[in-house]
């Protein structure tokens, strides 16, 4: 495992199938993260879905997409309050409260937004928040840098250990359109959904920086 970690850290990003795998972020740090690569650099709508497991009771970043002009171009952020999340689009924030989040449990989260309406929405384990207004009228237009495990306060950097993610993360997909409620529920149930056309967990281009492990998912035996 250590050899594989060092190999990934030192090599250029190449697509890998991470089916039944997970990223493990084992410690609080202002360096360790996974940088994701995509050829899509102009987004008029976004859906990001992922599964994660953590015991953190502080703020932490789940998904950070930055542009030179907007460090929070698309940010999914877990607030310290247990039932609260934030979504930032082009540095405009929406707070989502009263969501059914629990520590030490695998949970799925999906975030949607489109430039035409400016409406953002979160889904936790297939259950929707109300839709909220953020940024509208302008696309998210590259050069895009995407980081897992850290929150970018500058384009590709500006990390703060107290905002880092500690835990496990898996099944990340990103689309350049809003998934329907039916498709989000399919993702939550783990079957029958289309892979992301911007980021695809089953063919993911990435680079690991620092201590992040690739491990088998910890599926419960039946």
Short mmCIF file of C-alpha atoms in Angstrom, two decimals:
data_model
loop_
_atom_site.label_atom_id
_atom_site.label_comp_id
_atom_site.label_asym_id
_atom_site.label_seq_id
_atom_site.Cartn_x
_atom_site.Cartn_y
_atom_site.Cartn_z
CA UNK A 1 0.00 0.00 0.00
CA UNK A 2 2.82 2.44 0.84
CA UNK A 3 4.50 1.73 -2.49
CA UNK A 4 1.25 2.38 -4.31
CA UNK A 5 0.73 5.63 -2.40
CA UNK A 6 4.18 6.91 -3.31
CA UNK A 7 3.71 5.88 -6.92
CA UNK A 8 0.48 7.82 -7.27
CA UNK A 9 1.94 10.84 -5.49
CA UNK A 10 4.87 11.10 -7.90
CA UNK A 11 3.17 10.28 -11.20
CA UNK A 12 0.99 12.31 -13.52
CA UNK A 13 -2.75 11.75 -13.31
CA UNK A 14 -4.03 8.79 -15.33
CA UNK A 15 -7.59 7.40 -15.30
CA UNK A 16 -8.16 4.66 -12.72
CA UNK A 17 -11.19 2.55 -11.90
CA UNK A 18 -11.87 3.05 -8.19
CA UNK A 19 -14.96 0.87 -8.05
CA UNK A 20 -15.22 -0.67 -4.55
CA UNK A 21 -12.37 1.62 -3.37
CA UNK A 22 -12.27 4.63 -1.09
CA UNK A 23 -9.92 7.51 -0.29
CA UNK A 24 -8.89 7.50 3.38
CA UNK A 25 -7.79 10.83 4.87
CA UNK A 26 -6.32 9.65 8.20
CA UNK A 27 -5.23 12.89 9.89
CA UNK A 28 -5.80 16.62 10.18
CA UNK A 29 -3.33 18.43 7.94
CA UNK A 30 -2.97 21.51 5.75
CA UNK A 31 -1.27 19.60 2.94
CA UNK A 32 -2.78 16.17 2.22
CA UNK A 33 -5.41 16.17 -0.53
CA UNK A 34 -6.48 14.61 -3.81
CA UNK A 35 -6.40 16.80 -6.90
CA UNK A 36 -8.88 15.79 -9.59
CA UNK A 37 -8.48 16.38 -13.32
CA UNK A 38 -11.19 17.13 -15.87
CA UNK A 39 -11.18 18.40 -19.45
CA UNK A 40 -14.50 20.21 -18.84
CA UNK A 41 -13.69 23.86 -18.16
CA UNK A 42 -17.03 25.59 -18.75
CA UNK A 43 -20.01 24.54 -16.63
CA UNK A 44 -23.50 26.04 -16.90
CA UNK A 45 -24.86 23.52 -14.39
CA UNK A 46 -23.35 21.14 -11.84
CA UNK A 47 -24.28 18.03 -9.90
CA UNK A 48 -21.74 16.53 -7.49
CA UNK A 49 -22.48 13.31 -5.58
CA UNK A 50 -20.23 11.48 -3.14
CA UNK A 51 -20.34 9.20 -0.11
CA UNK A 52 -18.37 9.94 3.03
CA UNK A 53 -17.76 8.76 6.60
CA UNK A 54 -16.37 10.94 9.37
CA UNK A 55 -16.52 11.70 13.09
CA UNK A 56 -15.58 15.38 12.68
CA UNK A 57 -17.57 17.89 14.72
CA UNK A 58 -15.88 20.95 13.20
CA UNK A 59 -16.14 22.66 9.82
CA UNK A 60 -14.64 20.68 6.93
CA UNK A 61 -14.54 20.69 3.16
CA UNK A 62 -16.07 17.86 1.14
CA UNK A 63 -15.52 19.17 -2.41
CA UNK A 64 -13.59 22.29 -3.43
CA UNK A 65 -13.57 23.67 -7.00
CA UNK A 66 -11.62 26.89 -7.49
CA UNK A 67 -10.99 29.35 -10.31
CA UNK A 68 -8.38 32.13 -10.39
CA UNK A 69 -11.25 34.62 -9.93
CA UNK A 70 -13.28 32.61 -7.38
CA UNK A 71 -11.63 30.37 -4.79
CA UNK A 72 -15.11 29.14 -3.84
CA UNK A 73 -16.39 28.63 -7.38
CA UNK A 74 -18.19 25.45 -6.27
CA UNK A 75 -17.67 24.39 -2.68
CA UNK A 76 -19.50 21.76 -0.67
CA UNK A 77 -18.75 22.41 2.99
CA UNK A 78 -19.90 20.64 6.16
CA UNK A 79 -20.62 23.07 8.98
CA UNK A 80 -19.83 22.44 12.64
CA UNK A 81 -23.53 22.12 13.49
CA UNK A 82 -24.38 18.48 12.94
CA UNK A 83 -27.39 19.07 10.67
CA UNK A 84 -25.89 21.94 8.62
CA UNK A 85 -24.12 22.20 5.25
CA UNK A 86 -23.00 25.10 3.09
CA UNK A 87 -22.80 25.33 -0.68
CA UNK A 88 -20.82 28.11 -2.34
CA UNK A 89 -21.18 28.99 -6.03
CA UNK A 90 -18.96 31.72 -7.48
CA UNK A 91 -18.30 32.85 -3.87
CA UNK A 92 -22.01 33.19 -3.01
CA UNK A 93 -23.07 30.97 -0.10
CA UNK A 94 -26.27 29.13 0.75
CA UNK A 95 -26.79 27.53 4.17
CA UNK A 96 -28.78 24.32 4.47
CA UNK A 97 -30.15 23.41 7.89
CA UNK A 98 -32.07 20.53 9.43
CA UNK A 99 -30.54 17.79 7.27
CA UNK A 100 -30.36 14.22 8.56
CA UNK A 101 -26.61 13.81 9.05
CA UNK A 102 -24.99 11.42 11.52
CA UNK A 103 -21.40 10.83 12.63
CA UNK A 104 -19.65 7.49 12.06
CA UNK A 105 -22.01 6.44 9.31
CA UNK A 106 -21.62 6.20 5.54
CA UNK A 107 -23.89 8.82 3.99
CA UNK A 108 -24.42 10.12 0.48
CA UNK A 109 -24.68 13.79 -0.41
CA UNK A 110 -25.56 15.35 -3.76
CA UNK A 111 -25.36 19.05 -4.60
CA UNK A 112 -27.03 20.63 -7.64
CA UNK A 113 -26.90 24.10 -9.22
CA UNK A 114 -27.60 25.72 -12.57
CA UNK A 115 -26.62 29.15 -13.84
CA UNK A 116 -29.97 29.88 -15.52
CA UNK A 117 -31.98 29.93 -12.27
CA UNK A 118 -29.20 30.32 -9.71
CA UNK A 119 -30.92 27.71 -7.54
CA UNK A 120 -28.91 25.28 -5.43
CA UNK A 121 -30.12 22.20 -3.58
CA UNK A 122 -28.65 19.48 -1.37
CA UNK A 123 -29.74 15.87 -1.01
CA UNK A 124 -28.56 13.81 1.97
CA UNK A 125 -29.23 10.08 1.66
CA UNK A 126 -31.78 10.83 -1.05
CA UNK A 127 -33.72 13.38 1.03
CA UNK A 128 -33.87 16.91 -0.42
CA UNK A 129 -33.33 20.29 1.18
CA UNK A 130 -35.35 23.25 0.02
CA UNK A 131 -33.89 25.02 -3.00
CA UNK A 132 -31.95 28.23 -2.34
CA UNK A 133 -30.69 31.08 -4.50
CA UNK A 134 -26.95 31.52 -5.10
CA UNK A 135 -25.12 32.79 -8.20
CA UNK A 136 -26.94 33.06 -11.53
CA UNK A 137 -26.37 34.25 -15.08
CA UNK A 138 -22.70 33.22 -15.38
CA UNK A 139 -21.09 29.83 -15.93
CA UNK A 140 -18.28 28.32 -13.88
CA UNK A 141 -15.55 28.90 -16.44
CA UNK A 142 -11.98 27.54 -16.00
CA UNK A 143 -9.11 27.00 -15.50
CA UNK A 144 -10.62 24.68 -12.89
CA UNK A 145 -8.77 23.09 -9.96
CA UNK A 146 -10.67 20.52 -7.87
CA UNK A 147 -9.44 19.30 -4.48
CA UNK A 148 -10.75 16.67 -2.07
CA UNK A 149 -9.70 16.82 1.57
CA UNK A 150 -8.90 20.54 1.66
CA UNK A 151 -10.72 23.84 1.11
CA UNK A 152 -8.99 26.15 -1.37
CA UNK A 153 -8.61 29.73 -0.16
CA UNK A 154 -6.62 30.44 -3.30
CA UNK A 155 -6.45 28.77 -6.71
CA UNK A 156 -4.90 25.40 -5.83
CA UNK A 157 -3.77 26.31 -2.31
CA UNK A 158 -4.39 28.36 0.82
CA UNK A 159 -5.24 25.25 2.85
CA UNK A 160 -6.21 25.38 6.55
CA UNK A 161 -5.84 22.21 8.66
CA UNK A 162 -8.93 23.20 10.67
CA UNK A 163 -11.01 22.94 7.49
CA UNK A 164 -9.47 19.68 6.28
CA UNK A 165 -11.48 16.50 5.88
CA UNK A 166 -10.60 13.50 8.07
CA UNK A 167 -12.40 10.28 7.24
CA UNK A 168 -13.24 8.19 4.19
CA UNK A 169 -14.73 9.19 0.85
CA UNK A 170 -15.98 7.15 -2.10
CA UNK A 171 -18.17 6.98 -5.23
CA UNK A 172 -17.55 10.56 -6.36
CA UNK A 173 -19.25 11.62 -9.58
CA UNK A 174 -19.78 15.02 -11.18
CA UNK A 175 -22.07 15.99 -14.07
CA UNK A 176 -22.39 19.16 -16.14
CA UNK A 177 -26.18 19.15 -15.71
CA UNK A 178 -28.69 18.85 -12.87
CA UNK A 179 -29.61 15.29 -12.05
CA UNK A 180 -33.32 14.64 -11.69
CA UNK A 181 -34.68 13.60 -8.26
CA UNK A 182 -35.12 10.10 -9.68
CA UNK A 183 -31.45 9.91 -10.75
CA UNK A 184 -30.30 11.19 -7.36
CA UNK A 185 -32.30 8.49 -5.61
CA UNK A 186 -30.75 5.90 -7.95
CA UNK A 187 -27.31 7.17 -6.92
CA UNK A 188 -28.30 6.98 -3.25
CA UNK A 189 -29.42 3.38 -3.74
CA UNK A 190 -26.17 2.58 -5.58
CA UNK A 191 -27.62 1.23 -8.80
CA UNK A 192 -28.99 2.26 -12.18
CA UNK A 193 -27.51 5.77 -12.39
CA UNK A 194 -25.35 7.24 -15.17
CA UNK A 195 -21.68 7.79 -14.33
CA UNK A 196 -20.53 11.40 -14.12
CA UNK A 197 -19.49 13.01 -17.41
CA UNK A 198 -17.16 15.52 -15.70
CA UNK A 199 -15.74 13.25 -12.96
CA UNK A 200 -16.32 9.49 -12.99
CA UNK A 201 -15.28 7.34 -10.02
CA UNK A 202 -14.89 4.37 -12.35
CA UNK A 203 -12.45 6.26 -14.59
CA UNK A 204 -10.98 8.96 -12.38
CA UNK A 205 -7.96 11.12 -13.21
CA UNK A 206 -6.32 12.27 -9.99
CA UNK A 207 -3.11 12.91 -8.11
CA UNK A 208 -2.58 12.27 -4.41
CA UNK A 209 -0.52 14.81 -2.48
CA UNK A 210 0.51 13.82 1.04
CA UNK A 211 -0.90 11.08 3.24
CA UNK A 212 -4.08 9.90 1.55
CA UNK A 213 -4.64 6.16 1.11
CA UNK A 214 -6.58 4.17 -1.46
CA UNK A 215 -8.26 1.26 0.32
CA UNK A 216 -11.00 -1.27 -0.27
CA UNK A 217 -14.45 -0.15 0.78
CA UNK A 218 -15.54 -1.53 4.14
CA UNK A 219 -18.76 -3.22 3.08
CA UNK A 220 -20.78 -4.93 5.77
CA UNK A 221 -21.08 -8.71 5.30
CA UNK A 222 -24.60 -10.05 4.89
#
